PDB file of C-alpha atoms in Angstrom:
ATOM      1  CA  MET A  22       0.130  -0.019   0.043  1.00 64.00           C
ATOM      2  CA  ALA A  23       1.506   3.282  -1.249  1.00 59.00           C
ATOM      3  CA  LYS A  24      -0.440   6.588   0.132  1.00 55.00           C
ATOM      4  CA  ILE A  25       0.331  10.237  -1.564  1.00 42.00           C
ATOM      5  CA  THR A  26      -0.331  13.077   0.955  1.00 44.00           C
ATOM      6  CA  PHE A  27      -1.239  16.870  -0.554  1.00 35.00           C
ATOM      7  CA  GLU A  28      -1.571  19.987   2.329  1.00 38.00           C
ATOM      8  CA  VAL A  29      -3.398  22.303   1.297  1.00 35.00           C
ATOM      9  CA  ALA A  30      -2.938  26.481   2.039  1.00 40.00           C
ATOM     10  CA  GLN A  31      -5.220  25.165   5.426  1.00 40.00           C
ATOM     11  CA  GLY A  32      -3.001  23.061   6.555  1.00 48.00           C
ATOM     12  CA  ASN A  33      -5.529  20.423   6.001  1.00 49.00           C
ATOM     13  CA  LYS A  34      -3.873  17.292   4.724  1.00 49.00           C
ATOM     14  CA  PHE A  35      -5.942  14.750   1.920  1.00 47.00           C
ATOM     15  CA  ILE A  36      -4.753  11.152   1.306  1.00 54.00           C
ATOM     16  CA  ILE A  37      -4.902   9.313  -2.061  1.00 53.00           C
ATOM     17  CA  LEU A  38      -4.030   5.199  -0.578  1.00 61.00           C
ATOM     18  CA  LEU A  39      -3.103   3.942  -3.366  1.00 59.00           C
ATOM     19  CA  SER A  40      -2.916  -0.140  -3.968  1.00 58.00           C
ATOM     20  CA  GLU A  41       0.121  -2.500  -4.984  1.00 59.00           C
ATOM     21  CA  SER A  42      -1.123  -1.825  -7.728  1.00 57.00           C
ATOM     22  CA  ASN A  43      -0.157   1.912  -8.169  1.00 53.00           C
ATOM     23  CA  HIS A  44      -5.158   2.377  -8.782  1.00 64.00           C
ATOM     24  CA  MET A  45      -6.425   4.387  -6.291  1.00 81.00           C
ATOM     25  CA  PHE A  46      -8.054   1.925  -2.492  1.00 92.00           C
ATOM     26  CA  LYS A  47     -11.583   1.348  -2.224  1.00 94.00           C
ATOM     27  CA  ALA A  48     -12.235  -0.686  -0.174  1.00 97.00           C
ATOM     28  CA  ARG A  49     -15.384  -3.600  -0.553  1.00 98.00           C
ATOM     29  CA  GLY A  50     -14.956  -4.884   2.804  1.00 98.00           C
ATOM     30  CA  ILE A  51     -13.252  -4.065   6.503  1.00 98.00           C
ATOM     31  CA  ALA A  52     -11.939  -5.348   9.436  1.00 98.00           C
ATOM     32  CA  ILE A  53     -11.958  -4.075  12.791  1.00 98.00           C
ATOM     33  CA  ASP A  54     -10.750  -5.238  16.523  1.00 98.00           C
ATOM     34  CA  ILE A  55     -12.468  -4.146  19.602  1.00 98.00           C
ATOM     35  CA  ASP A  56     -11.148  -3.794  22.517  1.00 96.00           C
ATOM     36  CA  GLY A  57      -8.272  -0.656  22.241  1.00 96.00           C
ATOM     37  CA  THR A  58      -9.826   0.430  19.269  1.00 98.00           C
ATOM     38  CA  LEU A  59     -13.471   0.838  19.049  1.00 98.00           C
ATOM     39  CA  THR A  60     -13.084   1.629  23.105  1.00 97.00           C
ATOM     40  CA  TYR A  61     -10.717   3.086  24.856  1.00 95.00           C
ATOM     41  CA  MET A  62      -9.013   1.640  27.258  1.00 93.00           C
ATOM     42  CA  ASP A  63     -10.915   0.632  30.214  1.00 95.00           C
ATOM     43  CA  ARG A  64     -13.085  -0.815  27.395  1.00 95.00           C
ATOM     44  CA  SER A  65     -16.236   1.065  27.352  1.00 97.00           C
ATOM     45  CA  LEU A  66     -17.134   2.170  23.812  1.00 97.00           C
ATOM     46  CA  ASN A  67     -16.485   5.233  21.674  1.00 97.00           C
ATOM     47  CA  CYS A  68     -20.205   6.062  20.640  1.00 97.00           C
ATOM     48  CA  ARG A  69     -19.227   8.214  17.953  1.00 98.00           C
ATOM     49  CA  ALA A  70     -17.180   5.707  16.333  1.00 98.00           C
ATOM     50  CA  VAL A  71     -20.613   3.835  16.437  1.00 98.00           C
ATOM     51  CA  ASP A  72     -23.156   6.456  15.546  1.00 98.00           C
ATOM     52  CA  THR A  73     -20.310   6.016  12.436  1.00 97.00           C
ATOM     53  CA  LEU A  74     -19.891   2.743  11.839  1.00 98.00           C
ATOM     54  CA  ARG A  75     -23.598   2.431  11.092  1.00 97.00           C
ATOM     55  CA  LYS A  76     -22.581   4.694   7.879  1.00 97.00           C
ATOM     56  CA  VAL A  77     -20.634   2.304   6.296  1.00 98.00           C
ATOM     57  CA  LYS A  78     -22.081   0.473   3.641  1.00 97.00           C
ATOM     58  CA  ILE A  79     -19.868  -1.903   3.248  1.00 98.00           C
ATOM     59  CA  PRO A  80     -18.985  -5.260   5.067  1.00 98.00           C
ATOM     60  CA  VAL A  81     -17.850  -4.623   8.468  1.00 98.00           C
ATOM     61  CA  VAL A  82     -16.513  -7.668  10.566  1.00 98.00           C
ATOM     62  CA  LEU A  83     -15.534  -7.188  14.053  1.00 98.00           C
ATOM     63  CA  ALA A  84     -12.043  -9.000  14.653  1.00 98.00           C
ATOM     64  CA  THR A  85     -11.537  -9.527  18.353  1.00 98.00           C
ATOM     65  CA  GLY A  86      -9.621 -11.408  20.907  1.00 97.00           C
ATOM     66  CA  ASN A  87     -13.141 -12.115  22.396  1.00 97.00           C
ATOM     67  CA  ILE A  88     -15.926 -15.167  22.819  1.00 98.00           C
ATOM     68  CA  SER A  89     -18.180 -16.108  20.020  1.00 97.00           C
ATOM     69  CA  CYS A  90     -20.469 -14.972  22.573  1.00 96.00           C
ATOM     70  CA  PHE A  91     -18.929 -11.447  23.056  1.00 97.00           C
ATOM     71  CA  ALA A  92     -18.200 -10.460  19.078  1.00 97.00           C
ATOM     72  CA  ARG A  93     -22.007 -11.339  18.060  1.00 96.00           C
ATOM     73  CA  THR A  94     -23.884  -9.786  20.633  1.00 97.00           C
ATOM     74  CA  ALA A  95     -21.548  -6.018  20.419  1.00 97.00           C
ATOM     75  CA  ALA A  96     -21.634  -7.042  16.364  1.00 97.00           C
ATOM     76  CA  LYS A  97     -25.368  -6.287  17.044  1.00 97.00           C
ATOM     77  CA  LEU A  98     -25.548  -3.631  19.363  1.00 97.00           C
ATOM     78  CA  ILE A  99     -23.200  -1.809  17.366  1.00 97.00           C
ATOM     79  CA  GLY A 100     -24.968  -2.147  14.218  1.00 97.00           C
ATOM     80  CA  VAL A 101     -22.245  -3.795  11.689  1.00 98.00           C
ATOM     81  CA  SER A 102     -22.568  -7.215  10.332  1.00 97.00           C
ATOM     82  CA  ASP A 103     -23.024 -10.041  11.764  1.00 97.00           C
ATOM     83  CA  ILE A 104     -20.184 -11.488  10.676  1.00 98.00           C
ATOM     84  CA  ALA A 105     -17.424 -12.032  13.618  1.00 98.00           C
ATOM     85  CA  ILE A 106     -13.249 -13.364  14.138  1.00 98.00           C
ATOM     86  CA  CYS A 107     -13.622 -14.378  17.942  1.00 98.00           C
ATOM     87  CA  GLU A 108     -10.446 -15.603  19.742  1.00 98.00           C
ATOM     88  CA  ASN A 109      -7.975 -14.450  17.292  1.00 98.00           C
ATOM     89  CA  GLY A 110      -8.745 -15.894  14.146  1.00 98.00           C
ATOM     90  CA  GLY A 111      -9.454 -19.251  16.096  1.00 98.00           C
ATOM     91  CA  VAL A 112     -13.601 -18.911  15.748  1.00 98.00           C
ATOM     92  CA  ILE A 113     -15.465 -17.561  12.760  1.00 98.00           C
ATOM     93  CA  ARG A 114     -19.195 -16.912  13.076  1.00 97.00           C
ATOM     94  CA  PHE A 115     -20.999 -15.354   9.813  1.00 97.00           C
ATOM     95  CA  SER A 116     -24.450 -14.840  11.731  1.00 96.00           C
ATOM     96  CA  TYR A 117     -26.276 -14.191  14.227  1.00 95.00           C
ATOM     97  CA  ASP A 118     -27.622 -17.198  14.737  1.00 95.00           C
ATOM     98  CA  GLY A 119     -25.362 -19.797  12.708  1.00 95.00           C
ATOM     99  CA  GLU A 120     -23.092 -21.687  14.237  1.00 96.00           C
ATOM    100  CA  ASP A 121     -19.097 -20.946  15.260  1.00 98.00           C
ATOM    101  CA  THR A 122     -16.890 -22.350  12.732  1.00 98.00           C
ATOM    102  CA  VAL A 123     -14.160 -22.471  14.892  1.00 98.00           C
ATOM    103  CA  LEU A 124      -9.926 -23.165  13.594  1.00 98.00           C
ATOM    104  CA  GLY A 125      -7.527 -24.166  16.094  1.00 98.00           C
ATOM    105  CA  ASP A 126      -7.034 -26.488  18.059  1.00 98.00           C
ATOM    106  CA  LYS A 127      -7.673 -25.996  21.884  1.00 98.00           C
ATOM    107  CA  GLU A 128      -6.088 -29.184  23.473  1.00 98.00           C
ATOM    108  CA  LYS A 129      -2.591 -27.978  21.806  1.00 97.00           C
ATOM    109  CA  CYS A 130      -3.389 -24.914  23.705  1.00 98.00           C
ATOM    110  CA  LEU A 131      -4.080 -26.412  27.023  1.00 98.00           C
ATOM    111  CA  LYS A 132      -1.070 -29.011  26.538  1.00 98.00           C
ATOM    112  CA  ALA A 133       0.134 -25.961  26.786  1.00 98.00           C
ATOM    113  CA  ALA A 134      -0.927 -24.457  29.869  1.00 98.00           C
ATOM    114  CA  GLU A 135      -0.581 -27.506  31.767  1.00 98.00           C
ATOM    115  CA  LEU A 136       3.216 -26.829  31.110  1.00 98.00           C
ATOM    116  CA  LEU A 137       3.529 -22.981  31.873  1.00 98.00           C
ATOM    117  CA  LYS A 138       1.392 -23.427  35.252  1.00 98.00           C
ATOM    118  CA  LYS A 139       4.030 -24.919  36.310  1.00 97.00           C
ATOM    119  CA  TYR A 140       6.038 -21.738  36.238  1.00 98.00           C
ATOM    120  CA  PHE A 141       3.321 -19.120  37.308  1.00 98.00           C
ATOM    121  CA  ASP A 142       0.503 -18.916  38.851  1.00 97.00           C
ATOM    122  CA  ILE A 143      -1.837 -18.812  35.532  1.00 97.00           C
ATOM    123  CA  GLU A 144      -5.133 -16.679  35.621  1.00 98.00           C
ATOM    124  CA  PHE A 145      -7.564 -18.449  33.711  1.00 98.00           C
ATOM    125  CA  LEU A 146     -10.659 -15.847  31.656  1.00 97.00           C
ATOM    126  CA  ASP A 147     -13.960 -17.341  30.192  1.00 96.00           C
ATOM    127  CA  ALA A 148     -12.441 -21.066  30.005  1.00 97.00           C
ATOM    128  CA  GLU A 149     -15.638 -22.674  29.708  1.00 97.00           C
ATOM    129  CA  TYR A 150     -16.686 -20.503  26.832  1.00 97.00           C
ATOM    130  CA  ARG A 151     -13.143 -20.318  24.672  1.00 98.00           C
ATOM    131  CA  LYS A 152     -13.428 -22.907  21.769  1.00 98.00           C
ATOM    132  CA  SER A 153     -10.389 -22.804  19.590  1.00 98.00           C
ATOM    133  CA  GLU A 154      -8.025 -21.813  22.747  1.00 98.00           C
ATOM    134  CA  VAL A 155      -6.818 -20.405  26.348  1.00 98.00           C
ATOM    135  CA  CYS A 156      -6.063 -16.933  28.198  1.00 98.00           C
ATOM    136  CA  MET A 157      -4.938 -16.083  30.972  1.00 98.00           C
ATOM    137  CA  ARG A 158      -5.092 -12.388  32.797  1.00 98.00           C
ATOM    138  CA  ARG A 159      -2.219 -10.665  31.825  1.00 98.00           C
ATOM    139  CA  ASN A 160       0.174 -11.410  35.421  1.00 97.00           C
ATOM    140  CA  PHE A 161       3.220 -13.149  34.290  1.00 98.00           C
ATOM    141  CA  SER A 162       5.934 -12.323  31.963  1.00 97.00           C
ATOM    142  CA  ALA A 163       4.737 -13.474  27.810  1.00 97.00           C
ATOM    143  CA  GLY A 164       8.574 -13.435  26.786  1.00 97.00           C
ATOM    144  CA  GLU A 165       9.146 -15.989  29.546  1.00 98.00           C
ATOM    145  CA  ALA A 166       6.620 -18.080  28.402  1.00 98.00           C
ATOM    146  CA  ARG A 167       7.557 -17.967  25.099  1.00 98.00           C
ATOM    147  CA  ARG A 168      10.527 -18.879  25.851  1.00 98.00           C
ATOM    148  CA  ILE A 169       9.788 -22.098  28.285  1.00 98.00           C
ATOM    149  CA  LEU A 170       7.746 -22.763  25.052  1.00 98.00           C
ATOM    150  CA  GLU A 171       9.885 -22.803  22.985  1.00 97.00           C
ATOM    151  CA  SER A 172      12.269 -24.581  25.251  1.00 98.00           C
ATOM    152  CA  GLU A 173       9.720 -27.776  25.386  1.00 97.00           C
ATOM    153  CA  GLY A 174       9.815 -27.223  21.792  1.00 97.00           C
ATOM    154  CA  MET A 175       6.099 -26.207  21.921  1.00 97.00           C
ATOM    155  CA  ASN A 176       5.922 -24.965  18.342  1.00 96.00           C
ATOM    156  CA  GLN A 177       2.214 -25.358  17.099  1.00 98.00           C
ATOM    157  CA  VAL A 178       1.359 -22.725  19.195  1.00 98.00           C
ATOM    158  CA  LYS A 179       2.825 -19.352  20.140  1.00 98.00           C
ATOM    159  CA  ILE A 180       1.272 -16.988  22.848  1.00 98.00           C
ATOM    160  CA  VAL A 181      -0.556 -13.189  21.628  1.00 97.00           C
ATOM    161  CA  ASP A 182      -0.904 -10.563  23.700  1.00 95.00           C
ATOM    162  CA  SER A 183      -3.865  -8.212  22.546  1.00 95.00           C
ATOM    163  CA  GLY A 184      -3.614  -5.636  25.291  1.00 93.00           C
ATOM    164  CA  PHE A 185      -5.824  -7.090  27.749  1.00 95.00           C
ATOM    165  CA  ALA A 186      -5.145 -10.655  27.831  1.00 97.00           C
ATOM    166  CA  TYR A 187      -2.838 -13.466  27.581  1.00 98.00           C
ATOM    167  CA  HIS A 188      -4.091 -15.741  24.744  1.00 98.00           C
ATOM    168  CA  ILE A 189      -1.831 -18.943  23.781  1.00 98.00           C
ATOM    169  CA  ILE A 190      -3.571 -20.005  19.915  1.00 98.00           C
ATOM    170  CA  ASP A 191      -2.637 -22.583  18.050  1.00 98.00           C
ATOM    171  CA  ALA A 192       0.280 -21.358  15.623  1.00 98.00           C
ATOM    172  CA  SER A 193      -1.703 -21.560  12.276  1.00 97.00           C
ATOM    173  CA  VAL A 194      -4.637 -19.535  13.483  1.00 98.00           C
ATOM    174  CA  SER A 195      -4.499 -15.168  13.353  1.00 98.00           C
ATOM    175  CA  LYS A 196      -7.219 -12.481  12.402  1.00 98.00           C
ATOM    176  CA  GLY A 197      -5.161 -12.810   9.105  1.00 98.00           C
ATOM    177  CA  ASN A 198      -5.862 -16.020   8.283  1.00 98.00           C
ATOM    178  CA  ALA A 199      -9.803 -15.854   9.457  1.00 98.00           C
ATOM    179  CA  LEU A 200     -10.397 -13.128   6.783  1.00 98.00           C
ATOM    180  CA  ARG A 201      -8.970 -14.889   4.477  1.00 98.00           C
ATOM    181  CA  TYR A 202     -10.826 -17.802   4.961  1.00 98.00           C
ATOM    182  CA  ILE A 203     -14.314 -14.508   5.209  1.00 98.00           C
ATOM    183  CA  SER A 204     -12.944 -13.031   2.002  1.00 98.00           C
ATOM    184  CA  GLU A 205     -13.094 -15.885   0.316  1.00 98.00           C
ATOM    185  CA  LYS A 206     -17.189 -16.908   1.318  1.00 97.00           C
ATOM    186  CA  LEU A 207     -17.951 -13.635   0.936  1.00 98.00           C
ATOM    187  CA  GLY A 208     -15.952 -13.426  -2.478  1.00 98.00           C
ATOM    188  CA  ILE A 209     -14.181 -10.007  -2.100  1.00 98.00           C
ATOM    189  CA  ASN A 210     -10.444 -10.558  -2.527  1.00 98.00           C
ATOM    190  CA  VAL A 211      -8.435  -9.687   0.843  1.00 98.00           C
ATOM    191  CA  LYS A 212      -6.248  -7.354  -0.537  1.00 97.00           C
ATOM    192  CA  ASP A 213      -9.810  -5.277  -1.336  1.00 97.00           C
ATOM    193  CA  PHE A 214      -9.829  -5.720   2.895  1.00 98.00           C
ATOM    194  CA  ALA A 215      -9.233  -2.294   5.223  1.00 98.00           C
ATOM    195  CA  ALA A 216      -7.870  -3.340   9.271  1.00 98.00           C
ATOM    196  CA  ILE A 217      -7.653  -0.771  11.778  1.00 98.00           C
ATOM    197  CA  GLY A 218      -6.364  -2.499  14.610  1.00 98.00           C
ATOM    198  CA  ASP A 219      -4.350  -1.861  18.223  1.00 97.00           C
ATOM    199  CA  SER A 220      -2.332  -4.255  19.867  1.00 96.00           C
ATOM    200  CA  GLU A 221      -0.021  -7.446  18.647  1.00 94.00           C
ATOM    201  CA  ASN A 222      -2.979  -9.672  17.353  1.00 96.00           C
ATOM    202  CA  ASP A 223      -3.634  -7.063  15.204  1.00 98.00           C
ATOM    203  CA  ILE A 224       0.082  -7.479  13.425  1.00 98.00           C
ATOM    204  CA  ASP A 225      -1.508 -10.191  10.872  1.00 98.00           C
ATOM    205  CA  LEU A 226      -4.031  -8.738  10.756  1.00 98.00           C
ATOM    206  CA  LEU A 227      -3.293  -5.854   8.316  1.00 98.00           C
ATOM    207  CA  ARG A 228      -0.686  -7.602   7.414  1.00 98.00           C
ATOM    208  CA  THR A 229      -3.183  -9.593   5.279  1.00 98.00           C
ATOM    209  CA  ALA A 230      -5.191  -6.601   4.117  1.00 98.00           C
ATOM    210  CA  GLY A 231      -5.145  -4.545   1.509  1.00 97.00           C
ATOM    211  CA  CYS A 232      -4.861  -1.313   4.209  1.00 97.00           C
ATOM    212  CA  GLY A 233      -3.446  -1.440   7.092  1.00 97.00           C
ATOM    213  CA  ILE A 234      -4.477   1.066   9.679  1.00 97.00           C
ATOM    214  CA  ALA A 235      -3.017   2.562  13.604  1.00 97.00           C
ATOM    215  CA  VAL A 236      -5.197   3.721  15.570  1.00 98.00           C
ATOM    216  CA  ALA A 237      -2.460   6.320  17.743  1.00 97.00           C
ATOM    217  CA  ASN A 238      -3.138   4.250  20.998  1.00 97.00           C
ATOM    218  CA  SER A 239      -1.307   1.187  19.110  1.00 97.00           C
ATOM    219  CA  ASN A 240       2.062  -0.381  20.088  1.00 95.00           C
ATOM    220  CA  ASP A 241       4.924   0.551  18.569  1.00 97.00           C
ATOM    221  CA  ALA A 242       4.943  -3.487  17.276  1.00 96.00           C
ATOM    222  CA  LEU A 243       1.343  -2.548  14.706  1.00 97.00           C
ATOM    223  CA  LYS A 244       2.804   0.818  13.935  1.00 97.00           C
ATOM    224  CA  LYS A 245       5.725  -0.331  11.922  1.00 97.00           C
ATOM    225  CA  GLU A 246       3.856  -2.628   9.979  1.00 96.00           C
ATOM    226  CA  ALA A 247       0.421  -0.298   9.531  1.00 97.00           C
ATOM    227  CA  ASP A 248       0.731   1.386   6.494  1.00 96.00           C
ATOM    228  CA  ILE A 249      -1.193   4.601   7.442  1.00 96.00           C
ATOM    229  CA  VAL A 250      -0.873   5.400  11.884  1.00 97.00           C
ATOM    230  CA  LEU A 251      -3.852   7.585  12.433  1.00 97.00           C
ATOM    231  CA  SER A 252      -3.535  11.334  14.494  1.00 96.00           C
ATOM    232  CA  GLU A 253      -6.684  10.120  16.255  1.00 97.00           C
ATOM    233  CA  GLU A 254      -7.244   7.007  19.531  1.00 98.00           C
ATOM    234  CA  ASN A 255      -9.656   4.864  19.599  1.00 97.00           C
ATOM    235  CA  GLY A 256     -13.021   4.964  18.654  1.00 98.00           C
ATOM    236  CA  GLU A 257     -11.778   8.838  17.181  1.00 98.00           C
ATOM    237  CA  GLY A 258      -8.483   6.856  15.505  1.00 97.00           C
ATOM    238  CA  VAL A 259     -11.565   5.086  13.914  1.00 98.00           C
ATOM    239  CA  ILE A 260     -13.181   7.649  12.238  1.00 98.00           C
ATOM    240  CA  GLU A 261     -10.899   8.985  10.923  1.00 97.00           C
ATOM    241  CA  ALA A 262     -10.043   5.998   9.861  1.00 97.00           C
ATOM    242  CA  LEU A 263     -13.353   5.502   8.418  1.00 97.00           C
ATOM    243  CA  THR A 264     -12.791   9.357   6.369  1.00 96.00           C
ATOM    244  CA  MET A 265     -10.027   9.075   4.931  1.00 94.00           C
ATOM    245  CA  LEU A 266     -11.342   5.579   3.398  1.00 95.00           C
ATOM    246  CA  GLY A 267     -14.341   7.720   1.323  1.00 94.00           C
ATOM    247  CA  LEU A 268     -16.726   5.266   4.007  1.00 96.00           C
ATOM    248  CA  ILE A 269     -18.772   8.274   4.877  1.00 91.00           C
TER     249      ILE A 269
END
């Protein structure tokens, strides 16, 4: 993704987004993280962003590390499509009353968690509701946990940090892979999607989409991967992105 910025005399900036083929980028779908992107850091929704999203006429896919029933409800209350990426890509939903499509192997994750319990005081989150992964409170060193898993040859899982929790996920799972799956079902080229996020677990999502966008409060790792880093944080950044993309 390339971008050309024009600055007019009044100081306003206009940005033209170009695809890899140097054609103007026109989003046919958009994937958006929830916590830290649509929400403030206390996890309350930015209602201005919600109102703005309801004006968007292309498919809006929520992409979260949270569980399926949360994503299902959030999509309905926000007023976007019922298509959702849950559990960091380990679970996908296509309709409010439909079944979950599970892409991740939870058993691999549980084995890794049992190993880590020997080294850390692990506190599991939403354990009874998670179908593809293990979620844990952020009360230990993720870096050290990764080193332990690597030393034990557990390369079939990985640990990702959403900024709100740690997740042990199947190594084949990511929000980006889930977006590929969804794009095929919708008949939309995955490179015609834009993606907006804020955390480490959004990196592959932004890499996979045709235009990867980081809100201003994103961590440095995500900002390095983004095609565009916004000037506004959280939901205000989402509004900025939707305006830039010409979707509102």
